[in-house]
mmCIF file of C-alpha atoms in Angstrom:
data_model
loop_
_atom_site.group_PDB
_atom_site.id
_atom_site.type_symbol
_atom_site.label_atom_id
_atom_site.label_comp_id
_atom_site.label_asym_id
_atom_site.label_seq_id
_atom_site.Cartn_x
_atom_site.Cartn_y
_atom_site.Cartn_z
ATOM 1 C CA UNK A 24 0.440 -79.813 94.735
ATOM 2 C CA UNK A 25 -0.216 -81.971 97.801
ATOM 3 C CA UNK A 26 -3.102 -84.420 97.816
ATOM 4 C CA UNK A 27 -6.417 -82.690 98.442
ATOM 5 C CA UNK A 28 -7.664 -82.680 102.034
ATOM 6 C CA UNK A 29 -11.195 -81.607 101.079
ATOM 7 C CA UNK A 30 -12.950 -82.942 97.989
ATOM 8 C CA UNK A 31 -16.492 -82.115 96.914
ATOM 9 C CA UNK A 32 -17.889 -84.274 94.130
ATOM 10 C CA UNK A 33 -20.902 -83.130 92.174
ATOM 11 C CA UNK A 34 -22.490 -81.332 95.100
ATOM 12 C CA UNK A 35 -25.856 -79.773 94.356
ATOM 13 C CA UNK A 36 -28.275 -77.929 96.625
ATOM 14 C CA UNK A 37 -31.880 -77.581 95.564
ATOM 15 C CA UNK A 38 -34.326 -75.196 97.206
ATOM 16 C CA UNK A 39 -38.048 -74.784 96.700
ATOM 17 C CA UNK A 40 -39.162 -71.276 95.811
ATOM 18 C CA UNK A 41 -42.793 -70.215 95.757
ATOM 19 C CA UNK A 42 -43.800 -67.098 93.895
ATOM 20 C CA UNK A 43 -47.134 -65.393 93.359
ATOM 21 C CA UNK A 44 -47.831 -67.210 90.132
ATOM 22 C CA UNK A 45 -45.619 -70.290 90.274
ATOM 23 C CA UNK A 46 -43.600 -72.564 92.504
ATOM 24 C CA UNK A 47 -40.508 -74.478 91.511
ATOM 25 C CA UNK A 48 -37.305 -76.098 92.629
ATOM 26 C CA UNK A 49 -34.059 -74.366 91.730
ATOM 27 C CA UNK A 50 -30.380 -75.190 92.104
ATOM 28 C CA UNK A 51 -28.579 -72.777 94.417
ATOM 29 C CA UNK A 52 -25.447 -74.805 93.601
ATOM 30 C CA UNK A 53 -25.316 -77.166 90.646
ATOM 31 C CA UNK A 54 -22.996 -80.202 90.385
ATOM 32 C CA UNK A 55 -19.946 -78.435 91.821
ATOM 33 C CA UNK A 56 -16.586 -80.194 92.003
ATOM 34 C CA UNK A 57 -14.030 -78.721 94.398
ATOM 35 C CA UNK A 58 -10.634 -79.801 95.677
ATOM 36 C CA UNK A 59 -8.610 -77.960 98.314
ATOM 37 C CA UNK A 60 -5.028 -78.945 99.044
ATOM 38 C CA UNK A 61 -2.974 -78.354 102.195
ATOM 39 C CA UNK A 62 -1.156 -75.035 101.961
ATOM 40 C CA UNK A 63 -3.498 -73.614 99.315
ATOM 41 C CA UNK A 64 -5.188 -70.221 99.545
ATOM 42 C CA UNK A 65 -8.178 -70.268 97.212
ATOM 43 C CA UNK A 66 -10.443 -67.286 96.589
ATOM 44 C CA UNK A 67 -14.054 -67.699 95.462
ATOM 45 C CA UNK A 68 -15.563 -64.667 93.729
ATOM 46 C CA UNK A 69 -19.114 -64.062 92.558
ATOM 47 C CA UNK A 70 -22.119 -61.809 92.899
ATOM 48 C CA UNK A 71 -24.458 -61.922 95.890
ATOM 49 C CA UNK A 72 -26.902 -64.773 95.390
ATOM 50 C CA UNK A 73 -24.547 -66.724 93.128
ATOM 51 C CA UNK A 74 -24.276 -69.658 95.564
ATOM 52 C CA UNK A 75 -20.971 -68.940 97.332
ATOM 53 C CA UNK A 76 -22.313 -69.228 100.882
ATOM 54 C CA UNK A 77 -24.316 -72.341 100.046
ATOM 55 C CA UNK A 78 -21.198 -73.975 98.605
ATOM 56 C CA UNK A 79 -19.139 -73.128 101.702
ATOM 57 C CA UNK A 80 -21.834 -74.425 104.033
ATOM 58 C CA UNK A 81 -21.988 -77.742 102.178
ATOM 59 C CA UNK A 82 -18.196 -78.034 102.112
ATOM 60 C CA UNK A 83 -18.061 -77.283 105.836
ATOM 61 C CA UNK A 84 -20.500 -79.968 106.923
ATOM 62 C CA UNK A 85 -23.206 -77.452 107.811
ATOM 63 C CA UNK A 86 -25.675 -78.025 104.964
ATOM 64 C CA UNK A 87 -26.312 -81.460 103.487
ATOM 65 C CA UNK A 88 -26.166 -81.505 99.691
ATOM 66 C CA UNK A 89 -29.204 -82.619 97.732
ATOM 67 C CA UNK A 90 -26.766 -84.608 95.596
ATOM 68 C CA UNK A 91 -23.053 -85.407 95.697
ATOM 69 C CA UNK A 92 -20.514 -86.032 98.448
ATOM 70 C CA UNK A 93 -17.973 -84.121 100.528
ATOM 71 C CA UNK A 94 -14.818 -85.934 101.623
ATOM 72 C CA UNK A 95 -12.708 -84.490 104.431
ATOM 73 C CA UNK A 96 -9.292 -86.146 104.561
ATOM 74 C CA UNK A 97 -10.935 -89.204 103.014
ATOM 75 C CA UNK A 98 -13.979 -89.303 105.320
ATOM 76 C CA UNK A 99 -17.427 -88.830 103.800
ATOM 77 C CA UNK A 100 -18.884 -86.027 105.946
ATOM 78 C CA UNK A 101 -22.525 -86.666 105.212
ATOM 79 C CA UNK A 102 -22.288 -90.429 105.628
ATOM 80 C CA UNK A 103 -21.538 -89.878 109.324
ATOM 81 C CA UNK A 104 -24.114 -89.638 112.120
ATOM 82 C CA UNK A 105 -24.786 -86.061 113.210
ATOM 83 C CA UNK A 106 -22.732 -86.331 116.393
ATOM 84 C CA UNK A 107 -19.681 -87.721 114.625
ATOM 85 C CA UNK A 108 -19.947 -85.138 111.873
ATOM 86 C CA UNK A 109 -20.172 -82.329 114.427
ATOM 87 C CA UNK A 110 -17.060 -83.531 116.202
ATOM 88 C CA UNK A 111 -15.110 -83.961 112.964
ATOM 89 C CA UNK A 112 -16.164 -80.501 111.846
ATOM 90 C CA UNK A 113 -15.033 -79.074 115.178
ATOM 91 C CA UNK A 114 -11.656 -80.795 115.014
ATOM 92 C CA UNK A 115 -10.788 -80.285 111.347
ATOM 93 C CA UNK A 116 -12.759 -77.366 109.873
ATOM 94 C CA UNK A 117 -12.693 -73.713 110.857
ATOM 95 C CA UNK A 118 -15.678 -71.748 109.576
ATOM 96 C CA UNK A 119 -15.952 -67.968 109.472
ATOM 97 C CA UNK A 120 -19.662 -67.333 108.840
ATOM 98 C CA UNK A 121 -20.921 -64.385 106.857
ATOM 99 C CA UNK A 122 -23.122 -63.096 109.671
ATOM 100 C CA UNK A 123 -22.247 -62.205 113.250
ATOM 101 C CA UNK A 124 -22.679 -65.218 115.540
ATOM 102 C CA UNK A 125 -21.163 -64.449 118.969
ATOM 103 C CA UNK A 126 -22.593 -65.646 122.250
ATOM 104 C CA UNK A 127 -23.393 -62.331 123.888
ATOM 105 C CA UNK A 128 -23.146 -63.687 127.440
ATOM 106 C CA UNK A 129 -19.461 -64.576 126.926
ATOM 107 C CA UNK A 130 -16.444 -62.325 126.655
ATOM 108 C CA UNK A 131 -14.424 -62.129 123.466
ATOM 109 C CA UNK A 132 -11.773 -64.563 124.681
ATOM 110 C CA UNK A 133 -14.452 -66.950 125.973
ATOM 111 C CA UNK A 134 -16.170 -66.877 122.565
ATOM 112 C CA UNK A 135 -12.852 -67.721 120.905
ATOM 113 C CA UNK A 136 -12.006 -70.624 123.243
ATOM 114 C CA UNK A 137 -15.499 -72.151 123.193
ATOM 115 C CA UNK A 138 -15.066 -74.391 120.100
ATOM 116 C CA UNK A 139 -11.880 -75.852 121.573
ATOM 117 C CA UNK A 140 -13.452 -76.568 124.951
ATOM 118 C CA UNK A 141 -16.465 -78.350 123.458
ATOM 119 C CA UNK A 142 -14.474 -81.569 123.034
ATOM 120 C CA UNK A 143 -11.187 -80.922 124.876
ATOM 121 C CA UNK A 144 -9.896 -80.016 128.306
ATOM 122 C CA UNK A 145 -8.482 -76.561 128.986
ATOM 123 C CA UNK A 146 -4.765 -77.124 128.375
ATOM 124 C CA UNK A 147 -3.661 -73.561 127.792
ATOM 125 C CA UNK A 148 -6.158 -72.705 125.085
ATOM 126 C CA UNK A 149 -6.649 -69.187 126.462
ATOM 127 C CA UNK A 150 -3.032 -68.373 125.637
ATOM 128 C CA UNK A 151 -3.628 -69.630 122.102
ATOM 129 C CA UNK A 152 -6.775 -67.512 121.852
ATOM 130 C CA UNK A 153 -4.966 -64.396 123.068
ATOM 131 C CA UNK A 154 -2.206 -64.990 120.530
ATOM 132 C CA UNK A 155 -4.765 -65.163 117.729
ATOM 133 C CA UNK A 156 -6.567 -62.053 118.929
ATOM 134 C CA UNK A 157 -3.243 -60.241 119.107
ATOM 135 C CA UNK A 158 -2.340 -61.228 115.548
ATOM 136 C CA UNK A 159 -5.670 -59.757 114.410
ATOM 137 C CA UNK A 160 -5.268 -56.538 116.371
ATOM 138 C CA UNK A 161 -8.009 -57.093 118.963
ATOM 139 C CA UNK A 162 -6.213 -58.588 121.986
ATOM 140 C CA UNK A 163 -7.052 -55.461 123.982
ATOM 141 C CA UNK A 164 -10.730 -56.454 123.669
ATOM 142 C CA UNK A 165 -10.278 -59.954 125.129
ATOM 143 C CA UNK A 166 -12.362 -59.229 128.232
ATOM 144 C CA UNK A 167 -14.995 -57.120 126.460
ATOM 145 C CA UNK A 168 -18.429 -58.425 125.510
ATOM 146 C CA UNK A 169 -19.686 -58.617 121.922
ATOM 147 C CA UNK A 170 -22.148 -55.761 122.483
ATOM 148 C CA UNK A 171 -19.140 -53.499 123.059
ATOM 149 C CA UNK A 172 -17.510 -54.354 119.719
ATOM 150 C CA UNK A 173 -17.845 -52.845 116.272
ATOM 151 C CA UNK A 174 -18.810 -55.053 113.333
ATOM 152 C CA UNK A 175 -15.187 -55.258 112.201
ATOM 153 C CA UNK A 176 -13.985 -56.212 115.681
ATOM 154 C CA UNK A 177 -16.582 -58.996 115.875
ATOM 155 C CA UNK A 178 -15.446 -60.178 112.445
ATOM 156 C CA UNK A 179 -11.881 -60.547 113.703
ATOM 157 C CA UNK A 180 -13.103 -62.317 116.828
ATOM 158 C CA UNK A 181 -14.935 -64.804 114.575
ATOM 159 C CA UNK A 182 -11.748 -65.434 112.600
ATOM 160 C CA UNK A 183 -9.804 -66.126 115.788
ATOM 161 C CA UNK A 184 -12.566 -68.513 116.894
ATOM 162 C CA UNK A 185 -12.378 -70.366 113.562
ATOM 163 C CA UNK A 186 -8.614 -70.829 113.939
ATOM 164 C CA UNK A 187 -8.366 -71.775 117.605
ATOM 165 C CA UNK A 188 -8.520 -75.537 116.954
ATOM 166 C CA UNK A 189 -5.768 -75.400 114.280
ATOM 167 C CA UNK A 190 -8.098 -76.753 111.582
ATOM 168 C CA UNK A 191 -6.939 -78.556 108.476
ATOM 169 C CA UNK A 192 -9.471 -76.592 106.403
ATOM 170 C CA UNK A 193 -10.584 -72.973 106.823
ATOM 171 C CA UNK A 194 -13.742 -71.763 105.068
ATOM 172 C CA UNK A 195 -14.236 -68.012 105.371
ATOM 173 C CA UNK A 196 -17.360 -66.283 104.075
ATOM 174 C CA UNK A 197 -16.756 -62.565 103.463
ATOM 175 C CA UNK A 198 -14.107 -62.360 106.229
ATOM 176 C CA UNK A 199 -13.173 -58.754 105.387
ATOM 177 C CA UNK A 200 -16.672 -57.280 105.423
ATOM 178 C CA UNK A 201 -16.946 -54.438 107.981
ATOM 179 C CA UNK A 202 -13.167 -53.886 107.823
ATOM 180 C CA UNK A 203 -11.203 -50.861 106.704
ATOM 181 C CA UNK A 204 -8.324 -51.211 104.245
ATOM 182 C CA UNK A 205 -5.659 -51.638 106.929
ATOM 183 C CA UNK A 206 -7.477 -54.387 108.807
ATOM 184 C CA UNK A 207 -8.461 -56.068 105.546
ATOM 185 C CA UNK A 208 -4.760 -56.539 104.876
ATOM 186 C CA UNK A 209 -4.223 -57.840 108.430
ATOM 187 C CA UNK A 210 -6.965 -60.447 108.032
ATOM 188 C CA UNK A 211 -5.934 -61.580 104.566
ATOM 189 C CA UNK A 212 -2.300 -61.868 105.644
ATOM 190 C CA UNK A 213 -3.377 -63.938 108.656
ATOM 191 C CA UNK A 214 -5.302 -66.318 106.426
ATOM 192 C CA UNK A 215 -2.345 -66.452 104.028
ATOM 193 C CA UNK A 216 -0.096 -67.342 106.990
ATOM 194 C CA UNK A 217 -2.519 -70.092 108.008
ATOM 195 C CA UNK A 218 -2.311 -71.527 104.490
ATOM 196 C CA UNK A 219 1.468 -71.253 104.564
ATOM 197 C CA UNK A 220 1.330 -73.270 107.786
ATOM 198 C CA UNK A 221 -0.355 -76.161 105.964
ATOM 199 C CA UNK A 222 -4.098 -75.534 106.116
ATOM 200 C CA UNK A 223 -6.339 -75.400 103.064
ATOM 201 C CA UNK A 224 -8.044 -71.994 102.993
ATOM 202 C CA UNK A 225 -11.089 -71.054 100.909
ATOM 203 C CA UNK A 226 -12.273 -67.441 101.077
ATOM 204 C CA UNK A 227 -15.583 -66.401 99.519
ATOM 205 C CA UNK A 228 -15.478 -62.668 98.967
ATOM 206 C CA UNK A 229 -16.313 -59.657 96.844
ATOM 207 C CA UNK A 230 -13.081 -57.998 97.982
ATOM 208 C CA UNK A 231 -10.605 -57.583 95.135
ATOM 209 C CA UNK A 232 -7.801 -57.172 97.698
ATOM 210 C CA UNK A 233 -7.972 -60.935 98.328
ATOM 211 C CA UNK A 234 -6.772 -61.735 94.821
ATOM 212 C CA UNK A 235 -3.174 -60.735 95.533
ATOM 213 C CA UNK A 236 -3.022 -63.356 98.330
ATOM 214 C CA UNK A 237 -4.528 -66.220 96.310
ATOM 215 C CA UNK A 238 -2.918 -69.288 94.799
ATOM 216 C CA UNK A 239 -6.087 -70.000 92.837
ATOM 217 C CA UNK A 240 -9.236 -68.061 91.992
ATOM 218 C CA UNK A 241 -12.652 -69.613 91.370
ATOM 219 C CA UNK A 242 -15.946 -68.013 90.429
ATOM 220 C CA UNK A 243 -19.600 -68.767 91.089
ATOM 221 C CA UNK A 244 -22.241 -67.684 88.605
ATOM 222 C CA UNK A 245 -25.885 -68.682 89.068
ATOM 223 C CA UNK A 246 -24.886 -71.723 91.113
ATOM 224 C CA UNK A 247 -22.176 -72.920 88.735
ATOM 225 C CA UNK A 248 -18.604 -73.191 90.014
ATOM 226 C CA UNK A 249 -15.827 -72.522 87.510
ATOM 227 C CA UNK A 250 -12.244 -71.352 87.216
ATOM 228 C CA UNK A 251 -11.989 -67.578 87.074
#
């Protein structure tokens, strides 16, 4: 296997939880080690609340670990100033969030091109965005607004947005939620193709259909990351 492009070492995230009778710190993720190699499609399974989203957010530069480090192609993400980390994340990591996060004042194609245009000039990115939307079966919605889309259509728009910068790492949190069986296969095949093209892909999901696309399967249980 190729040398890992994303390495997480001992990452832990602690949160404070206050109940009626007690208050305490707890580990949403505990001392997790993770390596993702170029060309690898890795699936992360686990129950809701097991820490999958927290792990992805730390790996993606969105949530600073309480302990540990995340290295992206050798660079320590959380040792960088916020501005540098944001730019590196934009250039090298594509994140598909679990929730719906469109800008409702922009069309579908404008939402998809936005991450690219944050740090680059418009050098044909709309054609790239339309190609991605087409591969996900939603090109016909390019000029629609998010309010006109179903949940599954917005999910596919978010996947196109995550891929528009040709990231080295793709982190997808429940990318097939809101999708029927046919479009689930379309999305998983697209992510498999992205891995085949050289990206490292990590998909956190409950969807058993993802397992047939995976090179490796991991599991989260009560904040602990392990091989499945």
